[in-house]
mmCIF file of C-alpha atoms in Angstrom:
data_model
loop_
_atom_site.group_PDB
_atom_site.id
_atom_site.type_symbol
_atom_site.label_atom_id
_atom_site.label_comp_id
_atom_site.label_asym_id
_atom_site.label_seq_id
_atom_site.Cartn_x
_atom_site.Cartn_y
_atom_site.Cartn_z
ATOM 1 C CA MET A 112 0.000 0.000 0.000
ATOM 2 C CA VAL A 113 1.366 3.417 -0.963
ATOM 3 C CA THR A 114 0.333 6.774 0.409
ATOM 4 C CA LYS A 115 -0.725 8.917 -2.531
ATOM 5 C CA THR A 116 -0.090 12.628 -2.677
ATOM 6 C CA GLU A 117 -1.785 15.217 -4.858
ATOM 7 C CA PRO A 118 0.232 15.882 -8.031
ATOM 8 C CA GLU A 119 2.115 19.141 -8.203
ATOM 9 C CA SER A 120 0.513 21.734 -10.473
ATOM 10 C CA SER A 121 2.049 22.224 -13.900
ATOM 11 C CA ASP A 122 3.284 25.685 -12.955
ATOM 12 C CA PHE A 123 5.085 24.477 -9.820
ATOM 13 C CA ASP A 124 8.813 25.183 -10.069
ATOM 14 C CA ARG A 125 10.494 22.810 -7.633
ATOM 15 C CA ASP A 126 13.954 24.352 -7.889
ATOM 16 C CA THR A 127 12.562 27.805 -7.135
ATOM 17 C CA ALA A 128 10.545 26.430 -4.200
ATOM 18 C CA LEU A 129 13.617 24.700 -2.776
ATOM 19 C CA LYS A 130 15.730 27.818 -2.988
ATOM 20 C CA ALA A 131 13.001 30.011 -1.521
ATOM 21 C CA PHE A 132 12.666 27.717 1.479
ATOM 22 C CA ASP A 133 16.430 27.377 1.942
ATOM 23 C CA ASP A 134 16.876 31.152 1.771
ATOM 24 C CA THR A 135 14.654 31.602 4.835
ATOM 25 C CA LYS A 136 17.362 29.869 6.923
ATOM 26 C CA ALA A 137 14.544 29.044 9.335
ATOM 27 C CA GLY A 138 14.349 25.317 8.607
ATOM 28 C CA VAL A 139 11.324 23.112 9.131
ATOM 29 C CA LYS A 140 10.831 24.639 12.559
ATOM 30 C CA GLY A 141 10.238 27.966 10.846
ATOM 31 C CA LEU A 142 7.250 26.475 9.019
ATOM 32 C CA VAL A 143 5.781 25.138 12.247
ATOM 33 C CA ASP A 144 6.372 28.444 14.015
ATOM 34 C CA ALA A 145 4.454 30.136 11.182
ATOM 35 C CA GLY A 146 1.459 27.905 11.988
ATOM 36 C CA ILE A 147 1.131 26.075 8.666
ATOM 37 C CA ALA A 148 -1.732 23.569 8.379
ATOM 38 C CA LYS A 149 -0.495 21.910 5.155
ATOM 39 C CA ILE A 150 3.051 20.923 4.345
ATOM 40 C CA PRO A 151 4.703 22.508 1.266
ATOM 41 C CA PRO A 152 4.897 20.364 -1.898
ATOM 42 C CA ILE A 153 8.680 19.935 -1.601
ATOM 43 C CA PHE A 154 8.075 17.743 1.498
ATOM 44 C CA LEU A 155 5.527 15.396 -0.101
ATOM 45 C CA HIS A 156 6.584 11.736 -0.168
ATOM 46 C CA SER A 157 5.019 8.680 -1.705
ATOM 47 C CA ARG A 158 5.871 5.947 0.767
ATOM 48 C CA PRO A 159 4.712 2.585 2.079
ATOM 49 C CA ASN A 160 2.064 2.692 4.760
ATOM 50 C CA ALA A 161 3.709 3.568 8.072
ATOM 51 C CA ALA A 162 2.283 0.556 9.946
ATOM 52 C CA SER A 163 5.026 -1.528 11.496
ATOM 53 C CA VAL A 164 5.038 -5.291 11.953
ATOM 54 C CA GLN A 165 3.843 -4.710 15.517
ATOM 55 C CA SER A 166 0.434 -3.739 14.158
ATOM 56 C CA THR A 167 0.287 -6.383 11.456
ATOM 57 C CA PRO A 168 -2.641 -8.823 11.913
ATOM 58 C CA GLY A 169 -1.636 -12.382 12.662
ATOM 59 C CA HIS A 170 1.279 -11.607 14.979
ATOM 60 C CA THR A 171 0.798 -12.572 18.605
ATOM 61 C CA GLU A 172 2.650 -10.572 21.258
ATOM 62 C CA SER A 173 5.138 -13.392 21.836
ATOM 63 C CA GLU A 174 5.945 -13.529 18.094
ATOM 64 C CA LEU A 175 6.670 -9.832 17.621
ATOM 65 C CA PRO A 176 10.271 -9.155 16.587
ATOM 66 C CA VAL A 177 12.139 -6.942 19.039
ATOM 67 C CA ILE A 178 15.441 -5.136 18.521
ATOM 68 C CA PRO A 179 17.984 -6.961 20.744
ATOM 69 C CA THR A 180 19.216 -5.305 23.930
ATOM 70 C CA VAL A 181 22.777 -6.002 25.093
ATOM 71 C CA ASP A 182 23.769 -5.414 28.724
ATOM 72 C CA LEU A 183 27.422 -4.381 29.054
ATOM 73 C CA GLN A 184 27.455 -4.636 32.855
ATOM 74 C CA GLY A 185 30.467 -6.750 33.898
ATOM 75 C CA VAL A 186 31.434 -7.635 30.335
ATOM 76 C CA ASP A 187 35.114 -6.907 30.994
ATOM 77 C CA GLY A 188 35.324 -9.007 34.169
ATOM 78 C CA ASP A 189 33.431 -12.259 33.634
ATOM 79 C CA PRO A 190 34.718 -14.470 30.752
ATOM 80 C CA ASN A 191 31.470 -16.441 30.517
ATOM 81 C CA LEU A 192 29.393 -13.270 30.429
ATOM 82 C CA ARG A 193 31.738 -11.815 27.830
ATOM 83 C CA ARG A 194 31.277 -14.828 25.551
ATOM 84 C CA ARG A 195 27.506 -14.492 25.868
ATOM 85 C CA VAL A 196 27.624 -10.756 25.068
ATOM 86 C CA ILE A 197 29.865 -11.350 22.043
ATOM 87 C CA TRP A 198 27.391 -13.952 20.796
ATOM 88 C CA GLN A 199 24.519 -11.467 21.267
ATOM 89 C CA VAL A 200 26.401 -8.720 19.410
ATOM 90 C CA ASN A 201 27.348 -11.121 16.625
ATOM 91 C CA ASP A 202 23.759 -12.312 16.198
ATOM 92 C CA ALA A 203 22.364 -8.768 16.282
ATOM 93 C CA CYS A 204 24.837 -7.469 13.697
ATOM 94 C CA ARG A 205 24.200 -10.335 11.303
ATOM 95 C CA ARG A 206 20.396 -10.400 11.534
ATOM 96 C CA TRP A 207 19.403 -6.847 12.385
ATOM 97 C CA GLY A 208 22.390 -4.561 12.033
ATOM 98 C CA PHE A 209 20.869 -2.895 15.121
ATOM 99 C CA PHE A 210 20.876 -3.402 18.868
ATOM 100 C CA GLN A 211 20.453 -1.330 22.000
ATOM 101 C CA VAL A 212 23.012 -1.196 24.810
ATOM 102 C CA ILE A 213 22.340 -0.656 28.489
ATOM 103 C CA ASN A 214 24.879 -0.134 31.291
ATOM 104 C CA HIS A 215 27.042 1.515 28.648
ATOM 105 C CA GLY A 216 28.869 3.783 31.078
ATOM 106 C CA ILE A 217 27.623 7.199 29.914
ATOM 107 C CA PRO A 218 25.866 8.942 32.818
ATOM 108 C CA THR A 219 22.134 9.572 32.448
ATOM 109 C CA THR A 220 22.704 13.160 33.534
ATOM 110 C CA LEU A 221 24.958 13.702 30.500
ATOM 111 C CA LEU A 222 22.473 12.008 28.153
ATOM 112 C CA ASN A 223 19.704 14.295 29.388
ATOM 113 C CA LYS A 224 21.915 17.358 29.190
ATOM 114 C CA MET A 225 22.860 16.503 25.603
ATOM 115 C CA MET A 226 19.227 16.162 24.563
ATOM 116 C CA GLU A 227 18.368 19.440 26.266
ATOM 117 C CA GLY A 228 21.303 21.109 24.527
ATOM 118 C CA VAL A 229 20.268 19.989 21.033
ATOM 119 C CA LYS A 230 16.656 20.960 21.697
ATOM 120 C CA GLY A 231 17.847 24.278 23.078
ATOM 121 C CA PHE A 232 19.879 24.997 19.948
ATOM 122 C CA HIS A 233 16.998 24.300 17.582
ATOM 123 C CA GLU A 234 14.670 26.424 19.697
ATOM 124 C CA LEU A 235 16.938 29.466 19.675
ATOM 125 C CA GLU A 236 15.536 32.604 18.061
ATOM 126 C CA THR A 237 15.620 32.239 14.274
ATOM 127 C CA GLU A 238 17.860 35.288 13.867
ATOM 128 C CA VAL A 239 20.421 33.684 16.172
ATOM 129 C CA LYS A 240 20.344 30.341 14.342
ATOM 130 C CA LYS A 241 20.713 32.024 10.952
ATOM 131 C CA GLY A 242 24.290 32.783 11.886
ATOM 132 C CA PHE A 243 25.004 29.029 11.821
ATOM 133 C CA TYR A 244 22.912 28.163 8.730
ATOM 134 C CA THR A 245 25.115 26.946 5.887
ATOM 135 C CA ARG A 246 25.624 24.245 3.268
ATOM 136 C CA ASP A 247 29.386 24.737 3.317
ATOM 137 C CA TYR A 248 30.553 21.504 4.963
ATOM 138 C CA SER A 249 34.074 22.846 5.368
ATOM 139 C CA LYS A 250 32.689 24.952 8.237
ATOM 140 C CA THR A 251 33.307 23.779 11.794
ATOM 141 C CA LEU A 252 29.589 23.567 12.542
ATOM 142 C CA THR A 253 26.728 23.182 10.086
ATOM 143 C CA TYR A 254 23.042 23.877 10.650
ATOM 144 C CA ASN A 255 20.494 23.310 7.879
ATOM 145 C CA CYS A 256 17.508 21.316 6.694
ATOM 146 C CA ASN A 257 18.642 18.021 5.062
ATOM 147 C CA PHE A 258 22.209 17.553 3.811
ATOM 148 C CA ASP A 259 20.773 16.215 0.508
ATOM 149 C CA PHE A 260 18.232 19.030 0.239
ATOM 150 C CA TYR A 261 18.723 19.740 -3.469
ATOM 151 C CA GLN A 262 19.190 16.187 -4.771
ATOM 152 C CA SER A 263 16.588 14.225 -2.785
ATOM 153 C CA PRO A 264 13.241 13.338 -4.453
ATOM 154 C CA ALA A 265 11.432 14.891 -1.475
ATOM 155 C CA VAL A 266 12.667 16.900 1.499
ATOM 156 C CA ASN A 267 12.565 15.236 4.914
ATOM 157 C CA TRP A 268 10.814 16.880 7.869
ATOM 158 C CA ARG A 269 13.838 17.618 10.045
ATOM 159 C CA ASP A 270 16.522 20.172 10.850
ATOM 160 C CA THR A 271 20.060 19.214 11.830
ATOM 161 C CA VAL A 272 23.071 20.734 13.534
ATOM 162 C CA SER A 273 26.297 18.840 12.805
ATOM 163 C CA CYS A 274 29.985 19.030 13.617
ATOM 164 C CA VAL A 275 33.181 16.992 13.188
ATOM 165 C CA MET A 276 34.215 16.193 16.777
ATOM 166 C CA ALA A 277 37.187 13.861 16.129
ATOM 167 C CA PRO A 278 39.971 13.182 15.390
ATOM 168 C CA ARG A 279 40.485 16.969 15.420
ATOM 169 C CA PRO A 280 38.164 18.516 18.000
ATOM 170 C CA PRO A 281 36.648 21.888 17.131
ATOM 171 C CA ASN A 282 37.520 25.101 18.887
ATOM 172 C CA PRO A 283 34.895 25.318 21.655
ATOM 173 C CA LYS A 284 34.514 29.042 20.888
ATOM 174 C CA GLU A 285 33.096 28.108 17.462
ATOM 175 C CA LEU A 286 30.325 25.957 18.970
ATOM 176 C CA PRO A 287 26.932 27.265 20.104
ATOM 177 C CA GLN A 288 26.953 28.363 23.737
ATOM 178 C CA VAL A 289 23.691 26.522 24.425
ATOM 179 C CA CYS A 290 25.166 23.077 23.684
ATOM 180 C CA GLY A 291 28.846 23.347 22.719
ATOM 181 C CA GLU A 292 30.440 22.251 25.992
ATOM 182 C CA THR A 293 28.027 19.331 26.262
ATOM 183 C CA MET A 294 28.756 18.286 22.665
ATOM 184 C CA VAL A 295 32.441 17.974 23.573
ATOM 185 C CA ASP A 296 31.777 16.046 26.798
ATOM 186 C CA TYR A 297 29.234 13.717 25.204
ATOM 187 C CA SER A 298 31.378 13.011 22.135
ATOM 188 C CA THR A 299 34.317 12.106 24.377
ATOM 189 C CA GLN A 300 32.157 9.561 26.201
ATOM 190 C CA VAL A 301 30.787 8.145 22.933
ATOM 191 C CA MET A 302 34.340 7.656 21.638
ATOM 192 C CA LEU A 303 35.208 5.650 24.753
ATOM 193 C CA LEU A 304 32.077 3.521 24.339
ATOM 194 C CA ALA A 305 32.788 3.022 20.643
ATOM 195 C CA ARG A 306 36.263 1.689 21.371
ATOM 196 C CA ARG A 307 34.717 -0.875 23.754
ATOM 197 C CA LEU A 308 32.142 -1.842 21.137
ATOM 198 C CA PHE A 309 34.734 -2.233 18.388
ATOM 199 C CA VAL A 310 36.615 -4.692 20.626
ATOM 200 C CA LEU A 311 33.447 -6.784 20.964
ATOM 201 C CA LEU A 312 32.752 -6.478 17.229
ATOM 202 C CA SER A 313 36.310 -7.597 16.421
ATOM 203 C CA GLU A 314 35.892 -10.669 18.593
ATOM 204 C CA ALA A 315 32.465 -11.364 17.073
ATOM 205 C CA LEU A 316 34.156 -11.477 13.664
ATOM 206 C CA GLY A 317 36.841 -13.833 14.978
ATOM 207 C CA LEU A 318 39.548 -11.144 14.784
ATOM 208 C CA ASN A 319 42.111 -9.946 17.282
ATOM 209 C CA PRO A 320 40.214 -7.866 19.880
ATOM 210 C CA SER A 321 42.061 -4.651 18.952
ATOM 211 C CA TYR A 322 41.717 -5.162 15.188
ATOM 212 C CA LEU A 323 38.950 -2.662 14.324
ATOM 213 C CA ASN A 324 40.378 0.000 16.614
ATOM 214 C CA ASP A 325 43.865 -0.555 15.168
ATOM 215 C CA ILE A 326 42.677 0.112 11.602
ATOM 216 C CA GLY A 327 41.054 3.393 12.605
ATOM 217 C CA CYS A 328 37.354 2.565 12.870
ATOM 218 C CA SER A 329 37.021 4.540 16.108
ATOM 219 C CA GLU A 330 39.223 7.520 15.196
ATOM 220 C CA GLY A 331 36.611 9.822 13.673
ATOM 221 C CA LEU A 332 33.301 11.090 15.018
ATOM 222 C CA MET A 333 30.630 13.152 13.259
ATOM 223 C CA PHE A 334 27.969 14.631 15.551
ATOM 224 C CA PHE A 335 24.399 15.141 14.282
ATOM 225 C CA GLY A 336 21.729 16.767 16.430
ATOM 226 C CA HIS A 337 18.361 16.164 14.742
ATOM 227 C CA TYR A 338 15.126 18.038 15.446
ATOM 228 C CA TYR A 339 11.810 16.743 14.043
ATOM 229 C CA PRO A 340 9.005 19.267 14.652
ATOM 230 C CA ALA A 341 5.416 18.106 15.089
ATOM 231 C CA CYS A 342 3.929 17.687 11.609
ATOM 232 C CA PRO A 343 0.397 18.747 10.563
ATOM 233 C CA GLU A 344 0.233 16.005 7.884
ATOM 234 C CA PRO A 345 2.523 13.197 9.076
ATOM 235 C CA ASP A 346 1.248 10.610 6.574
ATOM 236 C CA LEU A 347 2.488 12.747 3.664
ATOM 237 C CA THR A 348 6.154 13.118 4.562
ATOM 238 C CA MET A 349 9.060 11.481 6.413
ATOM 239 C CA GLY A 350 11.362 12.477 9.255
ATOM 240 C CA ILE A 351 14.189 10.630 7.518
ATOM 241 C CA SER A 352 13.513 8.498 4.469
ATOM 242 C CA SER A 353 14.846 4.956 4.172
ATOM 243 C CA HIS A 354 18.641 4.809 4.232
ATOM 244 C CA SER A 355 21.678 3.084 5.699
ATOM 245 C CA ASP A 356 24.484 4.999 7.428
ATOM 246 C CA SER A 357 27.868 5.855 5.909
ATOM 247 C CA SER A 358 29.721 5.066 9.143
ATOM 248 C CA PHE A 359 31.528 2.076 10.560
ATOM 249 C CA LEU A 360 29.184 2.328 13.540
ATOM 250 C CA THR A 361 26.480 4.754 14.678
ATOM 251 C CA VAL A 362 25.629 5.535 18.305
ATOM 252 C CA LEU A 363 22.158 7.059 18.627
ATOM 253 C CA LEU A 364 20.555 8.798 21.574
ATOM 254 C CA GLN A 365 16.793 9.231 21.078
ATOM 255 C CA ASP A 366 13.998 10.712 23.159
ATOM 256 C CA GLN A 367 10.676 9.082 24.056
ATOM 257 C CA ILE A 368 8.634 10.310 21.054
ATOM 258 C CA GLY A 369 9.502 7.259 18.930
ATOM 259 C CA GLY A 370 9.303 6.929 15.156
ATOM 260 C CA LEU A 371 12.595 5.165 14.381
ATOM 261 C CA GLN A 372 12.099 1.943 12.423
ATOM 262 C CA VAL A 373 14.536 -0.629 11.044
ATOM 263 C CA GLN A 374 13.850 -2.958 8.127
ATOM 264 C CA CYS A 375 14.202 -6.646 8.962
ATOM 265 C CA ASP A 376 12.873 -9.626 6.979
ATOM 266 C CA ASN A 377 10.885 -7.233 4.745
ATOM 267 C CA HIS A 378 9.122 -5.664 7.744
ATOM 268 C CA TRP A 379 9.510 -2.250 9.327
ATOM 269 C CA VAL A 380 10.083 -2.791 13.039
ATOM 270 C CA ASP A 381 9.891 -0.044 15.675
ATOM 271 C CA VAL A 382 13.020 0.695 17.686
ATOM 272 C CA GLU A 383 11.252 1.356 20.953
ATOM 273 C CA PRO A 384 12.702 4.204 23.042
ATOM 274 C CA ASN A 385 14.456 3.126 26.235
ATOM 275 C CA THR A 386 15.558 5.879 28.618
ATOM 276 C CA SER A 387 18.575 3.897 29.800
ATOM 277 C CA ALA A 388 19.715 2.635 26.388
ATOM 278 C CA LEU A 389 21.667 3.840 23.391
ATOM 279 C CA VAL A 390 20.862 2.515 19.921
ATOM 280 C CA ILE A 391 23.831 1.020 18.053
ATOM 281 C CA ASN A 392 23.776 0.250 14.362
ATOM 282 C CA VAL A 393 26.196 -1.149 11.817
ATOM 283 C CA GLY A 394 27.168 1.317 9.088
ATOM 284 C CA ASP A 395 28.033 0.746 5.442
ATOM 285 C CA LEU A 396 31.792 0.820 6.005
ATOM 286 C CA LEU A 397 31.587 -1.949 8.609
ATOM 287 C CA GLN A 398 29.502 -4.072 6.259
ATOM 288 C CA LEU A 399 32.141 -3.443 3.578
ATOM 289 C CA ILE A 400 35.161 -4.436 5.671
ATOM 290 C CA SER A 401 33.297 -7.413 7.191
ATOM 291 C CA ASN A 402 32.666 -8.627 3.635
ATOM 292 C CA ASP A 403 28.886 -8.729 4.135
ATOM 293 C CA GLU A 404 29.155 -10.589 7.461
ATOM 294 C CA PHE A 405 27.559 -7.663 9.337
ATOM 295 C CA LYS A 406 24.486 -5.881 8.011
ATOM 296 C CA SER A 407 24.069 -2.143 7.489
ATOM 297 C CA SER A 408 20.284 -2.071 7.587
ATOM 298 C CA GLN A 409 17.858 0.351 6.010
ATOM 299 C CA HIS A 410 16.109 2.463 8.618
ATOM 300 C CA ARG A 411 13.839 5.497 8.674
ATOM 301 C CA VAL A 412 12.038 7.924 10.972
ATOM 302 C CA LEU A 413 8.299 8.514 10.738
ATOM 303 C CA THR A 414 6.787 11.937 11.292
ATOM 304 C CA LYS A 415 4.114 12.459 13.932
ATOM 305 C CA PHE A 416 1.480 14.953 15.025
ATOM 306 C CA ILE A 417 3.340 15.244 18.310
ATOM 307 C CA GLY A 418 6.791 16.665 18.788
ATOM 308 C CA PRO A 419 9.423 17.794 18.591
ATOM 309 C CA ARG A 420 11.360 14.547 18.426
ATOM 310 C CA VAL A 421 15.032 15.051 19.272
ATOM 311 C CA SER A 422 17.888 12.639 18.615
ATOM 312 C CA VAL A 423 21.678 12.706 18.596
ATOM 313 C CA ALA A 424 23.494 10.478 16.106
ATOM 314 C CA CYS A 425 27.258 10.011 16.348
ATOM 315 C CA PHE A 426 28.831 8.536 13.211
ATOM 316 C CA LEU A 427 32.097 6.710 13.844
ATOM 317 C CA ARG A 428 34.121 7.385 10.716
ATOM 318 C CA GLN A 429 36.692 9.845 9.404
ATOM 319 C CA GLN A 430 35.376 13.026 7.777
ATOM 320 C CA LEU A 431 38.332 15.353 7.181
ATOM 321 C CA PRO A 432 41.543 14.846 5.178
ATOM 322 C CA PRO A 433 44.046 13.275 5.494
ATOM 323 C CA GLU A 434 42.276 10.763 7.744
ATOM 324 C CA ASN A 435 39.459 10.165 5.249
ATOM 325 C CA SER A 436 41.933 9.216 2.516
ATOM 326 C CA ARG A 437 42.561 5.866 4.203
ATOM 327 C CA VAL A 438 41.624 2.930 1.961
ATOM 328 C CA TYR A 439 39.412 0.105 3.225
ATOM 329 C CA GLY A 440 38.398 -3.214 1.736
ATOM 330 C CA PRO A 441 37.178 -6.563 3.046
ATOM 331 C CA VAL A 442 39.419 -7.718 5.922
ATOM 332 C CA LYS A 443 41.850 -10.298 4.553
ATOM 333 C CA GLU A 444 41.218 -12.642 7.493
ATOM 334 C CA LEU A 445 37.545 -12.797 6.466
ATOM 335 C CA VAL A 446 38.261 -13.573 2.817
ATOM 336 C CA SER A 447 39.049 -16.986 1.331
ATOM 337 C CA GLU A 448 38.641 -18.953 -1.874
ATOM 338 C CA GLU A 449 35.257 -20.112 -0.595
ATOM 339 C CA ASN A 450 34.387 -16.605 0.617
ATOM 340 C CA PRO A 451 35.845 -14.150 -1.930
ATOM 341 C CA PRO A 452 35.647 -10.362 -1.478
ATOM 342 C CA VAL A 453 32.275 -8.906 -2.450
ATOM 343 C CA PHE A 454 33.321 -5.223 -2.340
ATOM 344 C CA ARG A 455 36.141 -3.318 -3.990
ATOM 345 C CA LYS A 456 38.548 -1.279 -1.918
ATOM 346 C CA THR A 457 37.671 2.378 -1.438
ATOM 347 C CA ALA A 458 38.987 5.413 0.382
ATOM 348 C CA VAL A 459 36.625 6.824 2.990
ATOM 349 C CA LYS A 460 36.855 10.101 1.060
ATOM 350 C CA GLU A 461 35.547 8.423 -2.094
ATOM 351 C CA PHE A 462 32.816 6.586 -0.215
ATOM 352 C CA VAL A 463 31.567 9.676 1.632
ATOM 353 C CA LYS A 464 31.649 11.782 -1.554
ATOM 354 C CA TYR A 465 29.479 9.229 -3.351
ATOM 355 C CA TYR A 466 27.142 8.872 -0.341
ATOM 356 C CA TYR A 467 26.560 12.633 -0.094
ATOM 357 C CA ALA A 468 26.066 13.034 -3.851
ATOM 358 C CA LYS A 469 23.562 10.162 -3.954
ATOM 359 C CA GLY A 470 21.531 11.372 -0.987
ATOM 360 C CA LEU A 471 18.991 9.339 0.973
ATOM 361 C CA ASN A 472 17.154 7.608 -1.867
ATOM 362 C CA GLY A 473 16.551 4.225 -0.219
ATOM 363 C CA ILE A 474 19.363 2.524 -2.165
ATOM 364 C CA SER A 475 22.470 1.528 -0.253
ATOM 365 C CA ALA A 476 25.661 3.296 -1.331
ATOM 366 C CA LEU A 477 27.360 -0.095 -0.957
ATOM 367 C CA GLU A 478 25.821 -1.275 -4.213
ATOM 368 C CA HIS A 479 28.111 1.154 -6.050
ATOM 369 C CA PHE A 480 31.167 -0.548 -4.512
ATOM 370 C CA ARG A 481 30.012 -4.167 -4.868
ATOM 371 C CA LEU A 482 32.108 -6.392 -7.146
#
């Protein structure tokens, strides 16, 4: 079933409409603040019905698929527990490409402060935010509506503030006062967690525990603070359309609004909010170097009447040269005559350039690099 939208009139100039909206520098929030009752045509999507497998007839409660949750408590001290956790991570990465972690070591007070900081930034006065609005990704900090704004088939209902936090941290003076200090503190904690996770992922792949950290998977961090305003017509647009991430790994902090879904076995499954958990998902680059062993799954965010929904996504990958010139291919220990490489080698720079040019069109960027 597909949600139908009214066709655009013959005199509608999409390019002009895109530029006019972008020139406001007010983002999606600016539309909501103006009190619109109908979304502009540039936001109209044709998409599958938003119902998830949880609401599909024929599924009993005990049969409903649930994103796995991995408890990291004591994982570094109990060998038996560690083996069980590695098995859980391995299974989650192969079947889902997603799992949630609890007892991850990042204080709840910092999680809450980070969410408040991102919300606070997006709810600054428009004239203040305009000073950060740009599509020049060489800037320290970027604030705009959709990185693929001009190439996507339809604009997504979200605004984003983003910044490269590692391996070269930004000058704190260039970050917004409302959230800058917290961005630095939170990113530092996420980097520490990521290093722990990459050890578990290495072991799950049968590699030396330090392998993924040694080849630089945890060196870079891109910070994205997303803001999804309440939408007057949520069935006609998307918060984020179907996509996979360009990272090795993504660490996501989400609020209690919900709307995140992951595709598994041809179903869209809700990633239920958990106040004590962080969502972890495999990115395209990890699927590439694992030679298809781990799965970078398609996921999306639905729009809702209620909001705003706030989330913080940290992409573990290099963004700036020379770090992003490093070349990656399937790990040689995972390749054999019976299991030949399925992807060609690529520099992160080349991969990210292609990913950004393609935009979020529902087709994995990995297909471009498949042998």
